[in-house]
PDB file of C-alpha atoms in Angstrom:
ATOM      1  CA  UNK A   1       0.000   0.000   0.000  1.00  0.00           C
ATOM      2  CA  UNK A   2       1.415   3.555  -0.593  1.00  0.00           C
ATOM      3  CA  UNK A   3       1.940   5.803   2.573  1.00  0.00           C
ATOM      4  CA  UNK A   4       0.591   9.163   3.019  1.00  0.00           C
ATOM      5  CA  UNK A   5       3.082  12.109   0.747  1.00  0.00           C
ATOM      6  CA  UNK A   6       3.521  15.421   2.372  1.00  0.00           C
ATOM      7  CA  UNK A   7       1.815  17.729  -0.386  1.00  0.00           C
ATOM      8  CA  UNK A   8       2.888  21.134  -0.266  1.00  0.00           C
ATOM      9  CA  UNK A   9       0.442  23.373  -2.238  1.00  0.00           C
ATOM     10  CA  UNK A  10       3.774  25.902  -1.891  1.00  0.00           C
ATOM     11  CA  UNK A  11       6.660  23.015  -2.610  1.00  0.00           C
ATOM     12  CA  UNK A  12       7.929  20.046  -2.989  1.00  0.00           C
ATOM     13  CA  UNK A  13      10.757  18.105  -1.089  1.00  0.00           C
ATOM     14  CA  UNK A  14      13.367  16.136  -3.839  1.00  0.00           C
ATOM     15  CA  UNK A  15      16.197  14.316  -2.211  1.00  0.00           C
ATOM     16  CA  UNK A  16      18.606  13.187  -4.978  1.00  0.00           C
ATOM     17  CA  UNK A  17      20.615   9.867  -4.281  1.00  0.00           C
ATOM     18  CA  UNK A  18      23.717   8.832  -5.549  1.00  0.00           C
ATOM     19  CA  UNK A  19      23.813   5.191  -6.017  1.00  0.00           C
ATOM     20  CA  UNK A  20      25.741   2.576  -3.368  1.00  0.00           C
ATOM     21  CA  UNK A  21      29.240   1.599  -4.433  1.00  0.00           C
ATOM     22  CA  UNK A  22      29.580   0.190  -6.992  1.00  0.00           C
ATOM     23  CA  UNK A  23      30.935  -3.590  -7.344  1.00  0.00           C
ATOM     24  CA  UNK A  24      33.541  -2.312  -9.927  1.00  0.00           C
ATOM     25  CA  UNK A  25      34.496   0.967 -10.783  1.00  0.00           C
ATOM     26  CA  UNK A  26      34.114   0.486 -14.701  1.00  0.00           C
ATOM     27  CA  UNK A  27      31.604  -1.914 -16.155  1.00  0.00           C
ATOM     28  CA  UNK A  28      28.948  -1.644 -18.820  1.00  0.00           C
ATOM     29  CA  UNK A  29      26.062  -1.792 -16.229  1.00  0.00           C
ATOM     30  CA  UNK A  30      27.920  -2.604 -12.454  1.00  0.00           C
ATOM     31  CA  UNK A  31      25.650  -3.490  -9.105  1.00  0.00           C
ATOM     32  CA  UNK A  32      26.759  -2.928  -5.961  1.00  0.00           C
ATOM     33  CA  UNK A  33      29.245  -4.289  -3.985  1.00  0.00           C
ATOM     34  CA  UNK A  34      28.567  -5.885  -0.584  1.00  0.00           C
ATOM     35  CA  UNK A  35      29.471  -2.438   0.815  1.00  0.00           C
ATOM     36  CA  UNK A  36      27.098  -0.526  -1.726  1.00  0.00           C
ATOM     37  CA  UNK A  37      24.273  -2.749  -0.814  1.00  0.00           C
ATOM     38  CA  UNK A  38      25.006  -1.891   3.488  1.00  0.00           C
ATOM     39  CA  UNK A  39      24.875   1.651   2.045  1.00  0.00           C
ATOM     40  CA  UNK A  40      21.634   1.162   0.301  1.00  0.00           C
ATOM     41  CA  UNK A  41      20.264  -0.231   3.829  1.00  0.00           C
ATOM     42  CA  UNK A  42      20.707   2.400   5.766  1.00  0.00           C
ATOM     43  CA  UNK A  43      18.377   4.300   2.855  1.00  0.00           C
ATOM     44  CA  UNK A  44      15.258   2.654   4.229  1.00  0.00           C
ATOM     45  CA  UNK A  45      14.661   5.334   6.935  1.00  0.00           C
ATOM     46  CA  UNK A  46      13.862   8.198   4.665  1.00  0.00           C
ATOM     47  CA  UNK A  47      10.532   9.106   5.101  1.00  0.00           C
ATOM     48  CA  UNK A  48       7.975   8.148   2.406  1.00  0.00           C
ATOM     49  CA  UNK A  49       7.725   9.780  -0.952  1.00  0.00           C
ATOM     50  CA  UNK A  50       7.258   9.099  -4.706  1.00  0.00           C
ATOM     51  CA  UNK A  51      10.369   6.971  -5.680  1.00  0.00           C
ATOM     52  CA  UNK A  52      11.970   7.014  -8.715  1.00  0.00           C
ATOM     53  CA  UNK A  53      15.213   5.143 -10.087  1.00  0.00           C
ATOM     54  CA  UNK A  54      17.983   5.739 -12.959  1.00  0.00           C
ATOM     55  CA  UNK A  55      17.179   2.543 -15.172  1.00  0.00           C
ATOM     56  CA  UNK A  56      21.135   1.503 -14.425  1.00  0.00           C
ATOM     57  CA  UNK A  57      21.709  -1.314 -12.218  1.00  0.00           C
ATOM     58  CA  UNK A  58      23.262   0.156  -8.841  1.00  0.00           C
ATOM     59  CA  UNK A  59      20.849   2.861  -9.075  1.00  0.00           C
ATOM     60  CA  UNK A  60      17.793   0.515  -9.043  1.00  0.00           C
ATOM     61  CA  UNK A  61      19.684  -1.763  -6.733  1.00  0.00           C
ATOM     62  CA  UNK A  62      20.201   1.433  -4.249  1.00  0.00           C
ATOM     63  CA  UNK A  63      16.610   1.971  -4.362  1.00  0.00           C
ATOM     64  CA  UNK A  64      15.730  -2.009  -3.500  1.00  0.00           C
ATOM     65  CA  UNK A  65      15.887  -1.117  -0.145  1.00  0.00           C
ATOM     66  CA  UNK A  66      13.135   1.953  -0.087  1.00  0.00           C
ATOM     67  CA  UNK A  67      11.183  -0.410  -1.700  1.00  0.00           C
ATOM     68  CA  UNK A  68      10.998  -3.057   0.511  1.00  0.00           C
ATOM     69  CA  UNK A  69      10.807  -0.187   3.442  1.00  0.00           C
ATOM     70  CA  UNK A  70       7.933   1.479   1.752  1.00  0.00           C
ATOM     71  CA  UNK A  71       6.205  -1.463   0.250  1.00  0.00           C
ATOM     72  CA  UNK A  72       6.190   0.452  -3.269  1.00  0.00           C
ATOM     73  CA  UNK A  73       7.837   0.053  -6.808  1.00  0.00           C
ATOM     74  CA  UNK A  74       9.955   2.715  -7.622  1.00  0.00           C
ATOM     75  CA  UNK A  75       9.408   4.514 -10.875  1.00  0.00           C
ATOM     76  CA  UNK A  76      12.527   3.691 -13.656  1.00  0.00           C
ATOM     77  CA  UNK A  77      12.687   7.194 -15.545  1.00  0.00           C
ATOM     78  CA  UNK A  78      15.926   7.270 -17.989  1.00  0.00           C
ATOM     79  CA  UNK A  79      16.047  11.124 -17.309  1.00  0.00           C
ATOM     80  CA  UNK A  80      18.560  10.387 -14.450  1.00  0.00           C
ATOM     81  CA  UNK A  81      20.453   7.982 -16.162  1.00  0.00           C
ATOM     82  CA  UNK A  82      24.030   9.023 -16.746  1.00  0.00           C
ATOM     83  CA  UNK A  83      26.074  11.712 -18.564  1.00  0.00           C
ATOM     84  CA  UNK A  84      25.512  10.654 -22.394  1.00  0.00           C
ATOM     85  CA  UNK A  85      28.856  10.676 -24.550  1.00  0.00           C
ATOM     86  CA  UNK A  86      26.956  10.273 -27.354  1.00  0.00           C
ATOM     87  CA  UNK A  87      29.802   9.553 -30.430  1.00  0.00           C
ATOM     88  CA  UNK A  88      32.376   8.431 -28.533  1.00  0.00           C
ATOM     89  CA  UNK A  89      33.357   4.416 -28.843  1.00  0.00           C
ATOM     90  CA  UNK A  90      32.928   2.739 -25.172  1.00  0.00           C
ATOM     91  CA  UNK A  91      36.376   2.450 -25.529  1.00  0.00           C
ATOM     92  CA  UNK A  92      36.838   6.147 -25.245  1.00  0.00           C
ATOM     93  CA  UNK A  93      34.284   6.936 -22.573  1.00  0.00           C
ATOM     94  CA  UNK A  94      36.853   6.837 -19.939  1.00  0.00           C
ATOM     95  CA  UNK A  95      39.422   9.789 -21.594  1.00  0.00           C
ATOM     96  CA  UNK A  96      36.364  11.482 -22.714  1.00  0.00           C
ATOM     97  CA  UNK A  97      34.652  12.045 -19.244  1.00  0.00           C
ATOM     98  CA  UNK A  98      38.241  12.840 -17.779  1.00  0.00           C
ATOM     99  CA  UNK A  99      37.610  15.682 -19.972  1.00  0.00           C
ATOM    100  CA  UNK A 100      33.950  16.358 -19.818  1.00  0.00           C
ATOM    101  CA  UNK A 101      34.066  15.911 -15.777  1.00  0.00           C
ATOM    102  CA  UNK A 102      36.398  18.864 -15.790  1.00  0.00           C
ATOM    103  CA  UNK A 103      35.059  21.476 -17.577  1.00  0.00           C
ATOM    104  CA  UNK A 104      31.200  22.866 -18.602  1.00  0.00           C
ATOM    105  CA  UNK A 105      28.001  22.071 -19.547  1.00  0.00           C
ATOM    106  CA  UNK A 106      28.593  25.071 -22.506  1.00  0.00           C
ATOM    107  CA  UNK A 107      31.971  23.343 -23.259  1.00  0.00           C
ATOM    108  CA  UNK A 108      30.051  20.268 -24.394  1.00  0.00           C
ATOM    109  CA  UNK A 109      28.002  19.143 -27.281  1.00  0.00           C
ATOM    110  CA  UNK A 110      24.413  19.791 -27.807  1.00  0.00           C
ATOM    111  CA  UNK A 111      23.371  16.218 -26.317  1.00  0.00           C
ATOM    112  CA  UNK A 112      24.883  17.039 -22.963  1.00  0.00           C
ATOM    113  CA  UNK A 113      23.195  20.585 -22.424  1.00  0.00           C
ATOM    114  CA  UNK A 114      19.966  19.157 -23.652  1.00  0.00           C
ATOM    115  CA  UNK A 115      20.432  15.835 -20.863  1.00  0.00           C
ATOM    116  CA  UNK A 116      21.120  18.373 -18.270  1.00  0.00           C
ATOM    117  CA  UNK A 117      17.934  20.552 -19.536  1.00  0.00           C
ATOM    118  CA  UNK A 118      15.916  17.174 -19.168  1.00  0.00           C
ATOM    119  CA  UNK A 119      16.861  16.685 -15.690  1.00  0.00           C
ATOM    120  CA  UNK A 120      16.332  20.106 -14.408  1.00  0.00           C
ATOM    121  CA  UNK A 121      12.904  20.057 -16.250  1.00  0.00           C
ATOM    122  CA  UNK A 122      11.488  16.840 -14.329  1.00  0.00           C
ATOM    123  CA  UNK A 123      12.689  18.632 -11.118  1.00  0.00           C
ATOM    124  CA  UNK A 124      11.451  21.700 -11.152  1.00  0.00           C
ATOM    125  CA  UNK A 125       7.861  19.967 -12.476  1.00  0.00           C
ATOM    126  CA  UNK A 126       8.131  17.611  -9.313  1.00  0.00           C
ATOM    127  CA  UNK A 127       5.145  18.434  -7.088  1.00  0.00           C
ATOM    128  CA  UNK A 128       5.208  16.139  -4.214  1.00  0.00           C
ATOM    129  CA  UNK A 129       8.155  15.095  -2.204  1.00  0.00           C
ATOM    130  CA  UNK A 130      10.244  12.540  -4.198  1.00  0.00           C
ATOM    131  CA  UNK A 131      13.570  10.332  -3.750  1.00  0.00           C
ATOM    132  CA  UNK A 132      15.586  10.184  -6.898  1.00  0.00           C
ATOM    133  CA  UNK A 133      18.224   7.333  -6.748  1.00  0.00           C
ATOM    134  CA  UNK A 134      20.649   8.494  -9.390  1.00  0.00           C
ATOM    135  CA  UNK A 135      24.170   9.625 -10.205  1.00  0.00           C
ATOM    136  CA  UNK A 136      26.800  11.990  -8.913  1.00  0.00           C
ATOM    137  CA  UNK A 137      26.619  14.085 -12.678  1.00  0.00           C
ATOM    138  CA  UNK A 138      23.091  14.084 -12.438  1.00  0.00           C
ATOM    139  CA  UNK A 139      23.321  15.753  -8.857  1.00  0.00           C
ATOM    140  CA  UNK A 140      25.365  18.438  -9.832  1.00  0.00           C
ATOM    141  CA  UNK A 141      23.486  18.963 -12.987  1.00  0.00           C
ATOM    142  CA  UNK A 142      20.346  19.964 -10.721  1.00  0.00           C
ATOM    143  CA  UNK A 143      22.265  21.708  -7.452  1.00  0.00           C
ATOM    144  CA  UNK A 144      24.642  23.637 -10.322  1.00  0.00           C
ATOM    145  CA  UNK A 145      21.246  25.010 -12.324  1.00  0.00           C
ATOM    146  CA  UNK A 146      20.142  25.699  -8.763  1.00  0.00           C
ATOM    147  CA  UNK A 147      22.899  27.702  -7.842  1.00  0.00           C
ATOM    148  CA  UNK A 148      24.106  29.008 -10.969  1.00  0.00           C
ATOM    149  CA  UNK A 149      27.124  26.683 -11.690  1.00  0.00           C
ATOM    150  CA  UNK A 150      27.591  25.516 -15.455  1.00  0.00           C
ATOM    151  CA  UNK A 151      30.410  22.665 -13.910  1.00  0.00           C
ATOM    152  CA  UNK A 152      30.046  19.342 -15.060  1.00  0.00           C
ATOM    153  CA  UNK A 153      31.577  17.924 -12.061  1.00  0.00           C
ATOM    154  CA  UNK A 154      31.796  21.295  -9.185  1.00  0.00           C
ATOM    155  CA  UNK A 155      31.423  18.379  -6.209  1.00  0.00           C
ATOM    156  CA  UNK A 156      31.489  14.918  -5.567  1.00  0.00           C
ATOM    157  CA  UNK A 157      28.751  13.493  -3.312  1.00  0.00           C
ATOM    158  CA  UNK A 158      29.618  10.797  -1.358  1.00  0.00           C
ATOM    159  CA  UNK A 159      28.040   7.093  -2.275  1.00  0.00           C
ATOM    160  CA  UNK A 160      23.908   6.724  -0.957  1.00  0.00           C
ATOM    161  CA  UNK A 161      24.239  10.414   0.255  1.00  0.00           C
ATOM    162  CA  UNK A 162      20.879  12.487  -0.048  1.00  0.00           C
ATOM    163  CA  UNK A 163      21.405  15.767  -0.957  1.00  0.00           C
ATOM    164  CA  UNK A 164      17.504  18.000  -0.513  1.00  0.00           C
ATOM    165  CA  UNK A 165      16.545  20.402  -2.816  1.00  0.00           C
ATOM    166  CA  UNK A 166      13.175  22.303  -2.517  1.00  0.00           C
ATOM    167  CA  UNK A 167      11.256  23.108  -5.905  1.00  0.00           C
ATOM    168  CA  UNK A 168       8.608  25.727  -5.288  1.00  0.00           C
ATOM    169  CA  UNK A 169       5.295  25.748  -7.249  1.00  0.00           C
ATOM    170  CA  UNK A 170       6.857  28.130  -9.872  1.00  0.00           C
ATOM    171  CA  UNK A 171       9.715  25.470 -10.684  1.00  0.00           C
ATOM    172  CA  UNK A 172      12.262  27.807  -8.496  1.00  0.00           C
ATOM    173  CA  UNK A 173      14.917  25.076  -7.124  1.00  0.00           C
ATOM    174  CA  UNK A 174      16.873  25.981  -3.629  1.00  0.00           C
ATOM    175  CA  UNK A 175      19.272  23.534  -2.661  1.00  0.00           C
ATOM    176  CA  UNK A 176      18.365  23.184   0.797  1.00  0.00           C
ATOM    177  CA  UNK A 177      21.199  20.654   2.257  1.00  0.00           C
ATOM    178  CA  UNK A 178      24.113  19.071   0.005  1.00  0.00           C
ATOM    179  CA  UNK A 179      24.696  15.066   1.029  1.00  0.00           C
ATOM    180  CA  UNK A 180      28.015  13.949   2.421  1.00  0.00           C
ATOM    181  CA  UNK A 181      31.375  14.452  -0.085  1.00  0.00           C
ATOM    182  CA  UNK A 182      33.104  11.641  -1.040  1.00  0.00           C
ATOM    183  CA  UNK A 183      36.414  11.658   0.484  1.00  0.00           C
ATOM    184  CA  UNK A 184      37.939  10.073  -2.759  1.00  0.00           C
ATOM    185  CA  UNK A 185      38.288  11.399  -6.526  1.00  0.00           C
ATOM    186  CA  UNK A 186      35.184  10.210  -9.339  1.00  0.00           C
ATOM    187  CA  UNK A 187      37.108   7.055 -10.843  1.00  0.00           C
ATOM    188  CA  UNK A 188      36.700   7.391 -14.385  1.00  0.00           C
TER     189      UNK A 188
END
């Protein structure tokens, strides 16, 4: 059964998830690793809300626990999926996002600004309090807009932190509290 959502007529509360740790740092579509999955646990005790999952495997796996917790299905929406390289051979992703991670959303093609657009779009139209289980670009794609930052890449949250962002009834985003940093560098 679905549990009561807190329905702001004035806003809406999104909490953006990065996924668990990984099981390996590169892989076409990794799950978590015994540590991700302890991560992905301790996820259970936010409070209810419209759930939604990145379509990739350690983001739906982060969001196995909520589900369980909440006794819901979460909603797979390949908006949050991660960064698109578009042209580049899988082969190349790696030097590519060394790049990409390092500079701007205006510094890359048209496919990257229009991702980014996507994501902040289904944000700021989110109208009920909603848990996003996602991806550390997708994170800073929303608190950047929300701040004014054009960086790819300005911060790295932490694995299964929650970072809060508020998105008013006109679409206005505030990031109310950034999750934990990850004490290590994105590996790439």
């Amino acid at each position: 059964p679905r549990r009561h959502l807190r329905v702001s007529a004035m806003s809406a509360c999104v909490r953006l998830v990065r996924h668990g740790e990984p099981a390996e740092a590169i892989g076409v579509d990794p799950g978590l690793s015994a540590r991700g999955h302890d991560q992905a646990a301790l996820l259970a005790r936010l409070s209810p809300a419209l759930l939604v999952s990145s379509p990739l495997r350690r983001a739906r796996e982060t969001a196995a626990p909520i589900e369980a917790a909440w006794s819901v299905a979460a909603r797979v929406d390949s908006t949050y999926r991660e960064l698109p390289s578009g042209h580049v051979d899988s082969g190349d992703r790696r030097a590519w996002l060394r790049v990409a991670l390092a500079g701007t959303f205006a510094e890359l093609g048209d496919e990257q600004r229009a991702w980014r657009d996507a994501i902040v779009t289904a944000v700021r139209s989110c109208r009920e309090d909603t848990v996003i289980t996602t991806h550390a670009v997708v994170i800073n794609a929303v608190t950047g807009f929300s701040q004014g930052d054009d960086a790819v890449l300005s911060w790295l949250p932490a694995h299964a932190s929650v970072t809060e962002m508020r998105v008013d009834v006109d679409g206005t985003l505030t990031l109310v509290a950034r999750g934990e940093r990850s004490p290590g560098g994105l590996v790439v």
